[in-house]
Coordinates of C-alpha atoms in Angstrom, one line a residue:
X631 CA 4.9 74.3 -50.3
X632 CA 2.9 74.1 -47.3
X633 CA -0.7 73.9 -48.0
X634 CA -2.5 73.0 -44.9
X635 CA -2.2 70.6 -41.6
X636 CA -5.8 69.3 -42.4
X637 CA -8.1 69.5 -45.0
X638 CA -12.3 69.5 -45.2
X639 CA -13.7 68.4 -48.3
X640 CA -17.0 70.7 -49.7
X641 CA -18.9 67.8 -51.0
X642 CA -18.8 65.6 -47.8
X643 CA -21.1 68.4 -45.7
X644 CA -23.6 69.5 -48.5
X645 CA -26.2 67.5 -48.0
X646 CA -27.4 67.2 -51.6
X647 CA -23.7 67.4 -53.2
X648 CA -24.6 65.3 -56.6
X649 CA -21.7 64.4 -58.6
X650 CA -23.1 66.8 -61.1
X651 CA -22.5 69.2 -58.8
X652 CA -19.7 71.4 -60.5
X653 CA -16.5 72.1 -59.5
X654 CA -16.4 75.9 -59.7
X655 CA -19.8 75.8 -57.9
X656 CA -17.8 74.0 -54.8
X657 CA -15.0 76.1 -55.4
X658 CA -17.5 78.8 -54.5
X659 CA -18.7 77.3 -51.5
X660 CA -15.2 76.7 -50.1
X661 CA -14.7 80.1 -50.3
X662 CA -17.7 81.3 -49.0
X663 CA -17.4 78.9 -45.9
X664 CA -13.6 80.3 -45.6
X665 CA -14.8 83.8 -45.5
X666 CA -17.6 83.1 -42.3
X667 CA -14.8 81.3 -40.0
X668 CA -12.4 82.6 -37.6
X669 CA -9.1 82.1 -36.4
X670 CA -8.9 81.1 -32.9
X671 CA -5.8 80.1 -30.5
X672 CA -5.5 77.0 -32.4
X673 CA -6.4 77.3 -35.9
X674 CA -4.0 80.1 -37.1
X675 CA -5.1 80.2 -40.8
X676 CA -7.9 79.4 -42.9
X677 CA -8.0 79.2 -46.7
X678 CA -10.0 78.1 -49.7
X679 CA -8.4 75.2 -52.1
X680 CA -10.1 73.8 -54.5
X681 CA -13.7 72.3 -53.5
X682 CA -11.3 72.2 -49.7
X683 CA -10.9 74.7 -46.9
X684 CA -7.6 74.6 -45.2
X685 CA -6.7 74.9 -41.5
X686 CA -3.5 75.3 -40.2
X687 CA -2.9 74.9 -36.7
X688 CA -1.3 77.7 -34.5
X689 CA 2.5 76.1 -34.9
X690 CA 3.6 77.0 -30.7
X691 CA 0.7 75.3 -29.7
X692 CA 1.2 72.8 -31.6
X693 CA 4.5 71.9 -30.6
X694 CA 4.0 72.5 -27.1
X695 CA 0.8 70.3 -26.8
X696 CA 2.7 67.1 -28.4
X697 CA 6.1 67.9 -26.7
X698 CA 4.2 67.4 -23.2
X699 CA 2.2 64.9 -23.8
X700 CA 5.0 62.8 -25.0
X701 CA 6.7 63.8 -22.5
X702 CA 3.9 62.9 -19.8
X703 CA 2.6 60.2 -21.2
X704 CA 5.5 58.1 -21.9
X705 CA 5.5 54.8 -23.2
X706 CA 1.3 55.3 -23.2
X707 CA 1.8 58.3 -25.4
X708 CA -1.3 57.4 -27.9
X709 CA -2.7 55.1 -25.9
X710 CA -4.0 57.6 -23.6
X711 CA -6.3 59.3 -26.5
X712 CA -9.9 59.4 -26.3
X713 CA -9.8 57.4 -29.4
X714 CA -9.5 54.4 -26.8
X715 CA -12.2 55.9 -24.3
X716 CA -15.0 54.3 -25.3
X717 CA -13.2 50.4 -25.9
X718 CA -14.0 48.0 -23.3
X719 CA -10.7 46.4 -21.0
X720 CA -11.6 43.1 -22.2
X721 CA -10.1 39.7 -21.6
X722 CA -7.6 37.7 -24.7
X723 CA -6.8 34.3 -25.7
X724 CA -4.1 34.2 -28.0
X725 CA -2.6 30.6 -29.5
X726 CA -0.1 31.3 -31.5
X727 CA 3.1 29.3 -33.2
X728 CA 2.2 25.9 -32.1
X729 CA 5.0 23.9 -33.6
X730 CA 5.0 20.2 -33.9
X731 CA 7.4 18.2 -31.6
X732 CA 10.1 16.4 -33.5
X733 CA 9.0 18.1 -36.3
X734 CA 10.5 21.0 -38.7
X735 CA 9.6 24.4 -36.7
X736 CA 8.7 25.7 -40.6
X737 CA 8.2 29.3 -41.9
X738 CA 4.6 29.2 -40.9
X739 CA 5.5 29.0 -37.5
X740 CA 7.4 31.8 -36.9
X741 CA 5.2 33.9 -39.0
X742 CA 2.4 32.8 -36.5
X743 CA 5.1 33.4 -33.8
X744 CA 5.8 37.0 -34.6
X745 CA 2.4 38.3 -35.4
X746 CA 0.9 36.4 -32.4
X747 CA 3.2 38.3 -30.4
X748 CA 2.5 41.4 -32.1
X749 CA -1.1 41.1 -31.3
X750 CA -0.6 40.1 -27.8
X751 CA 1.6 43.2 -27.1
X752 CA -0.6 45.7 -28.7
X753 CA -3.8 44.6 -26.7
X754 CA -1.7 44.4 -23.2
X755 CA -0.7 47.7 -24.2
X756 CA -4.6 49.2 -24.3
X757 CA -5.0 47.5 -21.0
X758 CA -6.4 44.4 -22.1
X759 CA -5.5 40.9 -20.0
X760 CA -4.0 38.4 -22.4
X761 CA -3.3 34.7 -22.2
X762 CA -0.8 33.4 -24.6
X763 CA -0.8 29.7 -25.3
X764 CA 1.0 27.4 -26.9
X765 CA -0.5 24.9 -28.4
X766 CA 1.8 21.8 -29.2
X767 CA 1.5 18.9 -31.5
X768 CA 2.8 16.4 -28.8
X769 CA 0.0 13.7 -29.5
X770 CA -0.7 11.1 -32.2
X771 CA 0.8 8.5 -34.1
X772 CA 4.0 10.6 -34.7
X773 CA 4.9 9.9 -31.2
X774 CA 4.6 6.4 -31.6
X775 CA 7.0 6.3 -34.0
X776 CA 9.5 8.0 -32.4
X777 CA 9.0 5.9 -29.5
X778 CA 10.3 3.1 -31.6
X779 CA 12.7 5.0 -33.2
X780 CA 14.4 6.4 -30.1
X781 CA 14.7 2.8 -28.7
X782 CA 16.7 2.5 -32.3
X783 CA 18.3 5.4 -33.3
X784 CA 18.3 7.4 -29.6
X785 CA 21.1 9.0 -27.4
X786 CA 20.0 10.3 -24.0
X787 CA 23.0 12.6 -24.0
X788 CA 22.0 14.5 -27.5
X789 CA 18.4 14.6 -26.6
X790 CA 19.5 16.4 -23.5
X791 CA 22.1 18.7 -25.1
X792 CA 19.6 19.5 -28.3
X793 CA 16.3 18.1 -28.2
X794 CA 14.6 19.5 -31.0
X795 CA 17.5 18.2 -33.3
X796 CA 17.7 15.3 -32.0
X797 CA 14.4 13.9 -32.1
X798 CA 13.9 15.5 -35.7
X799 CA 16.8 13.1 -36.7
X800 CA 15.2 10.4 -34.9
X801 CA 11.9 10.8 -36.7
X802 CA 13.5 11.5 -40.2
X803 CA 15.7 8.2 -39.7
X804 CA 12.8 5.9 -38.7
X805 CA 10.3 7.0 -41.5
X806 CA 12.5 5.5 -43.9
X807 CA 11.7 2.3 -42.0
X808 CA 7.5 3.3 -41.5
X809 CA 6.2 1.2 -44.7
X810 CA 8.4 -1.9 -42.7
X811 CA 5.2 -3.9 -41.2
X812 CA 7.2 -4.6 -38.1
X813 CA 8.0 -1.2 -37.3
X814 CA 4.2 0.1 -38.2
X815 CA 3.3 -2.8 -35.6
X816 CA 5.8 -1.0 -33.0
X817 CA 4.5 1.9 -33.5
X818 CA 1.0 1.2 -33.2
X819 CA 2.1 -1.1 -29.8
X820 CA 3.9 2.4 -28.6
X821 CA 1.2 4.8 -29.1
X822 CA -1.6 2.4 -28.0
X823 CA 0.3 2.2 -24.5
X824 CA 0.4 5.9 -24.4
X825 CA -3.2 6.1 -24.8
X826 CA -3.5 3.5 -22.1
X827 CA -1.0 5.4 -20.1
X828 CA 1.1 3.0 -19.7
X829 CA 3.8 4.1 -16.8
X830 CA 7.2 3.6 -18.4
X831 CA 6.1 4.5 -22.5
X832 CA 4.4 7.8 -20.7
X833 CA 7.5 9.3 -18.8
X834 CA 9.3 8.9 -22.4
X835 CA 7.0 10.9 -24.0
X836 CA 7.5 13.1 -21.1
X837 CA 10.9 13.5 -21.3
X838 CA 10.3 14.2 -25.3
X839 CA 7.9 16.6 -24.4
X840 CA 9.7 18.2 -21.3
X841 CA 13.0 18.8 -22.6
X842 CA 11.5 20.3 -26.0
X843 CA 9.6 22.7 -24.2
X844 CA 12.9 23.6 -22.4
X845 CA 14.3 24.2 -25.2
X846 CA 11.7 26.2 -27.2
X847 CA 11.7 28.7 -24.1
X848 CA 15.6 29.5 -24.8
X849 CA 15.0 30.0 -28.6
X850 CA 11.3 32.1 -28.1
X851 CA 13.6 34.2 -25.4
X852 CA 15.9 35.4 -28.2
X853 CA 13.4 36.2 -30.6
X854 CA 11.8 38.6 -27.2
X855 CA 8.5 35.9 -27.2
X856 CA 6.9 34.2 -24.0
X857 CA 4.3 32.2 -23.7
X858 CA 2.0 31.9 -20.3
X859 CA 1.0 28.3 -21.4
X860 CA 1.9 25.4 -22.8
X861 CA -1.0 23.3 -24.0
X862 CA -0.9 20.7 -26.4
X863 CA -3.3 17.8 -28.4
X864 CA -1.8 15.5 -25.0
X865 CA -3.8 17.8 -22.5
X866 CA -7.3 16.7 -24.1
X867 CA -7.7 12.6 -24.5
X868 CA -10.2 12.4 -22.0
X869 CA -12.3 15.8 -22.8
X870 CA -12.1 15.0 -26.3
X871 CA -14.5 12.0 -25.3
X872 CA -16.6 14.0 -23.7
X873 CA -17.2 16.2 -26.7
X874 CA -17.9 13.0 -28.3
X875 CA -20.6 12.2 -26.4
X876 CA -21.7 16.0 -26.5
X877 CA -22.3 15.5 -30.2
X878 CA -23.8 12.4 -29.9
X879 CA -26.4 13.4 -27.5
X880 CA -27.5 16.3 -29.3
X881 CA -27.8 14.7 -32.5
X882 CA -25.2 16.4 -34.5
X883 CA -23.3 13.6 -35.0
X884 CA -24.0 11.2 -38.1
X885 CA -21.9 8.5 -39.5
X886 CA -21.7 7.9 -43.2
X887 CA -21.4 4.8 -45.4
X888 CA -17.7 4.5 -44.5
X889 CA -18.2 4.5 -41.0
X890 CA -16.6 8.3 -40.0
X891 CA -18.5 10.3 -38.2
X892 CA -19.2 14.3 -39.3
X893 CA -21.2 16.7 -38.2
X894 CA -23.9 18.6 -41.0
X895 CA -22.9 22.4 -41.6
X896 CA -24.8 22.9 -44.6
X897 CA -28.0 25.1 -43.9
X898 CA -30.4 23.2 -45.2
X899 CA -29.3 20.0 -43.7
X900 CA -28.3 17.9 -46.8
X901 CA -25.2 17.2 -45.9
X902 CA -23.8 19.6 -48.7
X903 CA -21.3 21.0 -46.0
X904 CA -20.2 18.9 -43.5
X905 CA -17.2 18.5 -41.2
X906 CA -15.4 15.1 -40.8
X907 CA -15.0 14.9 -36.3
X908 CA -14.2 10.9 -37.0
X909 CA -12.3 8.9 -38.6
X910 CA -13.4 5.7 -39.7
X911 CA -10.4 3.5 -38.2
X912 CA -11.0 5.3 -34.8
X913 CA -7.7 7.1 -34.6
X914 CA -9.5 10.1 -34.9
X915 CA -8.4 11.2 -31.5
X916 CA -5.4 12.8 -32.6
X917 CA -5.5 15.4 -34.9
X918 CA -4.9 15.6 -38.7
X919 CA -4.7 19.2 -40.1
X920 CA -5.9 17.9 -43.7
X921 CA -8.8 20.6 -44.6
X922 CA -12.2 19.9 -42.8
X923 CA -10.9 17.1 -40.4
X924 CA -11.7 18.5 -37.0
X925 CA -10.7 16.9 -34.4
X926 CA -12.8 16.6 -30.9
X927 CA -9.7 17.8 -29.2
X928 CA -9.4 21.3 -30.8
X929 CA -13.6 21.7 -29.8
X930 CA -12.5 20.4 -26.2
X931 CA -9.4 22.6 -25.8
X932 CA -12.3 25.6 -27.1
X933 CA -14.4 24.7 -24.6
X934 CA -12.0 23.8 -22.0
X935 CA -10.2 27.3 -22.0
X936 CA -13.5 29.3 -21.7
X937 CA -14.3 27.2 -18.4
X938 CA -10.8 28.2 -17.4
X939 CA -10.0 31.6 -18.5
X940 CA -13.6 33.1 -19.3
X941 CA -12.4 35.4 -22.1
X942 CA -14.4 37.7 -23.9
X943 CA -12.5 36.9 -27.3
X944 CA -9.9 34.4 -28.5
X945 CA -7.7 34.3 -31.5
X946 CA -6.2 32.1 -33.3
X947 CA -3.0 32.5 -35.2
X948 CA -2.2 30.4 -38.3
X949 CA -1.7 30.5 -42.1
X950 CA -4.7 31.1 -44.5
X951 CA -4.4 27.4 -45.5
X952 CA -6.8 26.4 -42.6
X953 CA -9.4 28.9 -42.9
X954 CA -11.8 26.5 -43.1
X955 CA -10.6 24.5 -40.5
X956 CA -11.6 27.4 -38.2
X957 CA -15.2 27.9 -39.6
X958 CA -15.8 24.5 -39.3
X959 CA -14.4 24.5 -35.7
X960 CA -16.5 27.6 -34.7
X961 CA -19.8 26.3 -36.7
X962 CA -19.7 22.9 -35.1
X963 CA -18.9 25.1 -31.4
X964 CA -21.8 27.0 -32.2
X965 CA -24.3 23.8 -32.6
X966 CA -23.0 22.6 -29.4
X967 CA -25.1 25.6 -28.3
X968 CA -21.9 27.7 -27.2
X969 CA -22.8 30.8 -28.4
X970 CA -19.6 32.4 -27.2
X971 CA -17.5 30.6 -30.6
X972 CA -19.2 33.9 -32.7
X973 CA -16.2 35.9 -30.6
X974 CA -13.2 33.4 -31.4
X975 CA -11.6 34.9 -34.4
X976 CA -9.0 33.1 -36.7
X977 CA -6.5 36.0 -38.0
X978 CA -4.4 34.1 -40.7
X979 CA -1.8 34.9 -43.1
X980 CA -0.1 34.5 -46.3
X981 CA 3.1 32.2 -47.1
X982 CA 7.2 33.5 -47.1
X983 CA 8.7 32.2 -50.5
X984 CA 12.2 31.8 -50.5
X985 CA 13.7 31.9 -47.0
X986 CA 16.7 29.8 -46.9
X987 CA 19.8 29.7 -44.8
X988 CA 23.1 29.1 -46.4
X989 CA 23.1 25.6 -45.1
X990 CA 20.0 25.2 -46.8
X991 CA 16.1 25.2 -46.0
X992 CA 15.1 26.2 -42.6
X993 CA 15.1 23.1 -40.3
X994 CA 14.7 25.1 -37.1
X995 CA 13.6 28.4 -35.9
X996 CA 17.3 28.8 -34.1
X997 CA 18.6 28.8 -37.9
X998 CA 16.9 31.3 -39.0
X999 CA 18.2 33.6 -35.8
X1000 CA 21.9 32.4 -36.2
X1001 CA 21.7 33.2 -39.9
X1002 CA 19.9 36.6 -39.6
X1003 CA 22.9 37.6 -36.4
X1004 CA 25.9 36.0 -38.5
X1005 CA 24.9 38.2 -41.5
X1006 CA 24.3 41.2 -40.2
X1007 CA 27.4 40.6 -37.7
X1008 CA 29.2 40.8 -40.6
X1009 CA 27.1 44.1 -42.4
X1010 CA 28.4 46.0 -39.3
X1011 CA 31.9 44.4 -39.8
X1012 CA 32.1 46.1 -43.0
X1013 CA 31.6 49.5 -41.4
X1014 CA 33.3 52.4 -40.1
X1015 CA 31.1 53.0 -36.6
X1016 CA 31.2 49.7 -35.5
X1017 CA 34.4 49.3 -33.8
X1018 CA 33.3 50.8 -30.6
X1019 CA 30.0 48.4 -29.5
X1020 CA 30.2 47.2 -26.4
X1021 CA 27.7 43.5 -27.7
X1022 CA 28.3 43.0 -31.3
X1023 CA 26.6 40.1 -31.1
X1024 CA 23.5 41.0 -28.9
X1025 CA 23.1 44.2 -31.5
X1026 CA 23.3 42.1 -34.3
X1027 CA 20.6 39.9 -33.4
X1028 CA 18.8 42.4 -32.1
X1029 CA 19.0 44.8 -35.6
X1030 CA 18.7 41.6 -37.5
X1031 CA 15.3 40.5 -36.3
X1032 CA 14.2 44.1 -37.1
X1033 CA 14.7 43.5 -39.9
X1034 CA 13.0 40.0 -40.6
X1035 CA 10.0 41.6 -38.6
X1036 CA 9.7 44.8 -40.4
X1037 CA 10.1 42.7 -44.2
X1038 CA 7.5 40.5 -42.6
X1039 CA 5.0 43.1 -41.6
X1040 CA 5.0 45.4 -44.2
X1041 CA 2.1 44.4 -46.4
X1042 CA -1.2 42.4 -45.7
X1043 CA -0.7 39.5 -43.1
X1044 CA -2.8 37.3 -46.3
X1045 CA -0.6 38.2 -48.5
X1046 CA 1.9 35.9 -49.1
X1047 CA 5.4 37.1 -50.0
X1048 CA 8.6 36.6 -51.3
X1049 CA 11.6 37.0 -48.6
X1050 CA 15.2 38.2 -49.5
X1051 CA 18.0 38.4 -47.0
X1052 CA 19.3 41.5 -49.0
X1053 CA 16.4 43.6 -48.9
X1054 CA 15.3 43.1 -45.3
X1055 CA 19.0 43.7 -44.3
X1056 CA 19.7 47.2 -46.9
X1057 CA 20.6 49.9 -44.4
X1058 CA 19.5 52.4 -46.1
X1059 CA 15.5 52.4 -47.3
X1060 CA 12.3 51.4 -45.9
X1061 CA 13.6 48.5 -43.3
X1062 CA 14.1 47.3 -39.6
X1063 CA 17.7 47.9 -39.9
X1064 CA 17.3 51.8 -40.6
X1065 CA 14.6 51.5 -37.6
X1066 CA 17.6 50.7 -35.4
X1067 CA 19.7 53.2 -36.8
X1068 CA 17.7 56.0 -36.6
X1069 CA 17.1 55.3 -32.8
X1070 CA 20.6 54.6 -31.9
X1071 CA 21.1 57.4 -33.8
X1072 CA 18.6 59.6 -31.8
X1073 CA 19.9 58.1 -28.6
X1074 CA 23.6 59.1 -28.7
X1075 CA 22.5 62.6 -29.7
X1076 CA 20.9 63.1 -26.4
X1077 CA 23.8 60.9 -24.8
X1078 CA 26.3 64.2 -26.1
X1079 CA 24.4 66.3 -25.5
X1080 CA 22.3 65.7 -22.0
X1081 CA 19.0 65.6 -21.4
X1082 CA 16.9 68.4 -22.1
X1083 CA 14.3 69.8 -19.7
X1084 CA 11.1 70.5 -21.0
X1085 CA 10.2 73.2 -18.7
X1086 CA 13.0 75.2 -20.2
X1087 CA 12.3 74.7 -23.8
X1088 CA 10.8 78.1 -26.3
X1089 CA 8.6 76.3 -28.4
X1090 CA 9.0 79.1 -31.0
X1091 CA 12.4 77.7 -31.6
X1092 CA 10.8 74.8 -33.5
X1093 CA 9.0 76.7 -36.3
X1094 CA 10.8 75.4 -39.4
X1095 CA 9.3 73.3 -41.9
X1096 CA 11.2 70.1 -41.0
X1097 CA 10.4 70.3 -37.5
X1098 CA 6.4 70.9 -38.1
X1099 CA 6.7 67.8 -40.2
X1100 CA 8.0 65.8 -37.3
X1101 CA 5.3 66.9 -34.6
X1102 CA 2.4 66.7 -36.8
X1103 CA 3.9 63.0 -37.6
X1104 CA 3.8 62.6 -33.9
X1105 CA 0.7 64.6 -33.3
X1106 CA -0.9 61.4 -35.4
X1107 CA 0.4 58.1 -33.6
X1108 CA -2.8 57.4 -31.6
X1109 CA -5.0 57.1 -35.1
X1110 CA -2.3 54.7 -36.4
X1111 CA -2.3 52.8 -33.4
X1112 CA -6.5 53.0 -33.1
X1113 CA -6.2 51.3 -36.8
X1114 CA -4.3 48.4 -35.8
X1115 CA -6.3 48.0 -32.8
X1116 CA -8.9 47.7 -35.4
X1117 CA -7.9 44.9 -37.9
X1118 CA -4.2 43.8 -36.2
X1119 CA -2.6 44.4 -39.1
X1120 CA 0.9 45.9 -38.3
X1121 CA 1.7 47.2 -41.5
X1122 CA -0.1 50.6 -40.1
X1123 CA 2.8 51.1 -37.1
X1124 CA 4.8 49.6 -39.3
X1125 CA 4.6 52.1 -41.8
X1126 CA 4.3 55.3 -39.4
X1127 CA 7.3 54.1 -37.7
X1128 CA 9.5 54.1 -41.2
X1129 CA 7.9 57.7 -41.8
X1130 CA 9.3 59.1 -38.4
X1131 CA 12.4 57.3 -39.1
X1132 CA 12.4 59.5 -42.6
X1133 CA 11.5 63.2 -41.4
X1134 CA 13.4 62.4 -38.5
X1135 CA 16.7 61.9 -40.6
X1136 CA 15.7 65.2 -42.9
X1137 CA 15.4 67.1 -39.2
X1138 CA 18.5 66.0 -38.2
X1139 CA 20.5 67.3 -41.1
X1140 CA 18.5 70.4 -41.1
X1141 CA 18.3 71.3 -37.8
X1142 CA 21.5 70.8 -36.2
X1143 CA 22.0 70.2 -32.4
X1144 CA 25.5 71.1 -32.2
X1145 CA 26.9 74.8 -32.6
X1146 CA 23.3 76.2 -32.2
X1147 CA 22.5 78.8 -29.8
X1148 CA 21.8 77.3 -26.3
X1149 CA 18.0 78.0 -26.5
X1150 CA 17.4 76.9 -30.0
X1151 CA 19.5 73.5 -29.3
X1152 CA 17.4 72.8 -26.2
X1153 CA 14.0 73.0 -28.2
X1154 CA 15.4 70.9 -31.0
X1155 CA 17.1 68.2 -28.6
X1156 CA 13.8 68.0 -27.2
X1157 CA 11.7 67.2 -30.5
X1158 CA 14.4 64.5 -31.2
X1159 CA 14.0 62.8 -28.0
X1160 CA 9.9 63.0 -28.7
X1161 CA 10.9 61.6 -32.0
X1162 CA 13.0 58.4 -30.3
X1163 CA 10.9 57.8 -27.4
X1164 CA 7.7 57.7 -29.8
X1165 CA 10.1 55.4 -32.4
X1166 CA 10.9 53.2 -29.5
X1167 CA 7.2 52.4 -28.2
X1168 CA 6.2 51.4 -31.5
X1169 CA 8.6 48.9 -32.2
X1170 CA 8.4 47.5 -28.8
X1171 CA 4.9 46.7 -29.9
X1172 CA 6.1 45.1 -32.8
X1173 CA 8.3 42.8 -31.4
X1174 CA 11.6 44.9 -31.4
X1175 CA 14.1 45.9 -29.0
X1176 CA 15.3 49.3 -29.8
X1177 CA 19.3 49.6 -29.3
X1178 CA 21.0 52.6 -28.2
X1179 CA 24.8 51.7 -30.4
X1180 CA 25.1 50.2 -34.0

């Protein structure tokens, strides 16, 4: 039973409401306060609950209002509210996924990948500028062994064909040989002429570095991800001595017994807290993500992007096991006397137990997209409908990484979880995959039946229960989208979005299209085209292209 479309509660406007106050005395109230209002052209009814009064809006109004402002609106339906008025256009650095060349592209990565891109696309939505940047590991040590290891183990024509595998292999077969002195000597031979910039060692590091990138643009492309910069550890050897001698100069910089050099955090300067910058053997110019190491190239790539981009805030992306890391970074920013680090912002998030492949654990992020498409290639295999798609394949990766996206943002990005290719694929239930079905679903209703035209449409042919459920769902988007604006945490949209699906699907039994009067299926095709285009915006924001067949 319908009770009411919104609700005020007694106790919040008394001003002296004690808890001892008693119920039937608020239940009083209520009533009382029920008795002095009025109806009006929008509130149609007004009643007393308990300690509550109840105000249900005029339902024609209702569904008129929302049905044009979708309709106007468009893909800014929401973000047109005066919820957003009053927030500043402002200006976003976002570095997110950051994998390490020659290195596994782990779980953490693409979880930084997908909620990097999440945030990015919700703030360009509400007009913001964004700048998102990739910040590679392409410095350090590693590279010197795979220097030596490519001169070993190398073939120009695989490292052309598939770079990322390729140089992986490399790496993998010439740690076994690391603890060898001779090979350490290499190594340390290799990297040193890189630091020296040595002609010939640099342009094959290059050609590492290059043809990686190449190829991570191909695999972010499927998974609907681009980046407007790729930076890296490389971009910072000579800045990161400046910062150097920006520590040193102000003081901040004290060397221990051991000979590394960190900077004091603690408040009362007893070195209770500090932050290692050096390291005692003077490689600390490339970076080691153990806890608390900072290294002077992430201050100088800080520093360096606010020179370049002037941003009002940036964010970094990563798991919740470097924390730390960040506070340290934005502390030791803050000494330097940049006042701006109070508006960099490190939104982090839990670990994924359990994802494997059926080959195993996940090497590469292409894996994970070829396993996600084969399975759900074959999900559609095994039913009736799917004989008549014109891409299979394109579908099935594109209702497949629904579905990682949705099992991914449906709690707390800290929380960590525990992944499982059957649930994130079910069809049926509270996943990406029933997502894409509803809006396919949506979409070849108008597609039979044409488009309906709003100007003809009797909003009093949309009074039943199922259909007030769908436009007071709708009516709502802007707060769910002014929520996740607040704390980017997609679990808000993501949750809306699966409760749209929901009434949507009860609607469409209930409130058939076909072999209803002309006028009556007009208004209804029109709330299920509200309901699709409204779907379709929020899982664009989340990463997701909607399909029209499955």
């Amino acid at each position: 039973r319908h009770v009411a479309d919104f609700q005020l509660s007694i106790a919040s406007v008394i001003e002296n409401s004690s808890s001892d106050c008693l119920a039937q005395d608020l239940h009083l109230q209520a009533q009382q306060l029920a008795e002095r209002l009025e109806c009006d052209s929008v509130v149609s009814e007004i009643s007393a609950g308990p300690g509550t009064v109840n105000f249900t809006i005029n339902r024609e109004l209702l569904a008129k209002t929302v049905l044009q402002q979708v309709w106007k609106d468009g893909s800014e339906y929401g973000i047109k509210s005066e919820l957003f008025s009053t927030v500043p256009r402002q200006k976003a650095v976002i570095e997110f996924s950051s994998p390490n060349i020659a290195k596994k592209f782990h779980i953490g990565h693409l979880r930084s990948t997908i909620v990097g891109n999440f945030i990015a696309n919700l703030k360009v939505a509400l007009g913001h500028e964004v700048v998102r940047i990739n910040y590679l590991g392409d410095w350090g040590m590693q590279f010197g062994l795979l220097g030596v290891g490519f001169q070993s183990f190398g073939n120009k024509e695989k490292l052309k064909s598939s770079p990322l595998q390729h140089l992986f292999e490399v790496y993998v077969q010439i740690n076994k040989a690391a603890e060898d002195e001779n090979t350490k000597k290499l190594a340390k031979d290799f990297f040193r002429k890189l630091e020296e910039h040595d002609e010939q060692t640099l342009s094959i590091w290059k050609q590492f570095r290059d043809l990686s990138i190449e190829e991570y643009i191909r695999i972010y492309k499927r998974l609907g991800v681009h980046f407007d910069e790729y930076s890296g550890e490389s971009f910072y050897q000579e800045k990161a001595q400046e910062v150097l001698k920006m520590l040193e100069d102000k003081g901040l910089l004290q060397k221990t017994v051991k000979g590394t050099g960190v900077v004091d955090l603690s408040e009362k300067k007893d070195l209770s807290t500090v932050s290692t910058v050096v390291r005692s053997d003077g490689t600390s110019l490339y970076i080691t993500r153990q806890v608390l190491i900072i290294s002077f190239r992430d201050l100088a790539a800080a520093i360096d992007r606010m020179n370049k981009h002037s941003w009002d805030t940036m964010i970094y992306v990563t798991d919740k096991s470097q924390s730390n890391h960040f506070q340290h970074l934005f502390q030791i920013l803050k000494l330097m006397g940049y006042d701006w680090a109070e508006r960099c912002q490190h939104v982090s998030f839990g670990k994924i137990q359990g994802m494997k492949t059926r080959r195993g654990e996940v090497v590469f992020l292409e894996d994970v997209l070829n396993e996600v498409r084969s399975r759900m290639l074959q999900n559609m295999a095994s039913t009736k409908t799917t004989k008549e798609i014109q891409d299979p394949v394109e579908t099935a990766e594109k209702v497949g990484l629904a579905a990682l996206i949705v099992q991914d943002f449906q709690g707390l990005l800290s929380s960590d979880y525990q992944f499982s290719w059957d649930r994130a694929l079910q069809s049926r239930g509270d996943t990406g995959v029933f997502l894409q079905y509803t809006h396919a679903r949506l979409h070849s209703l108008e597609q039979m039946h044409g488009n309906a035209d709003l100007a003809d449409v009797n909003v009093a042919c949309l009074l039943e229960p199922d259909a007030i459920s769908v436009l007071l769902h709708l009516l709502r988007y802007d707060e769910v989208l002014y929520r996740s604006s607040q704390d980017l945490q997609p679990k808000h949209i993501v949750s809306y979005l699966l409760t749209l699906s929901h009434l949507a699907a009860v609607a469409h039994k209930t409130l058939p299209v076909k072999g209803s009067a002309p006028e009556v299926a007009q208004a209804r095709l029109c709330l299920f085209r509200a309901a699709r285009s409204v779907l379709a915006n929020g899982m664009k924001l989340l990463g997701i292209t909607p399909v029209t067949q499955m």
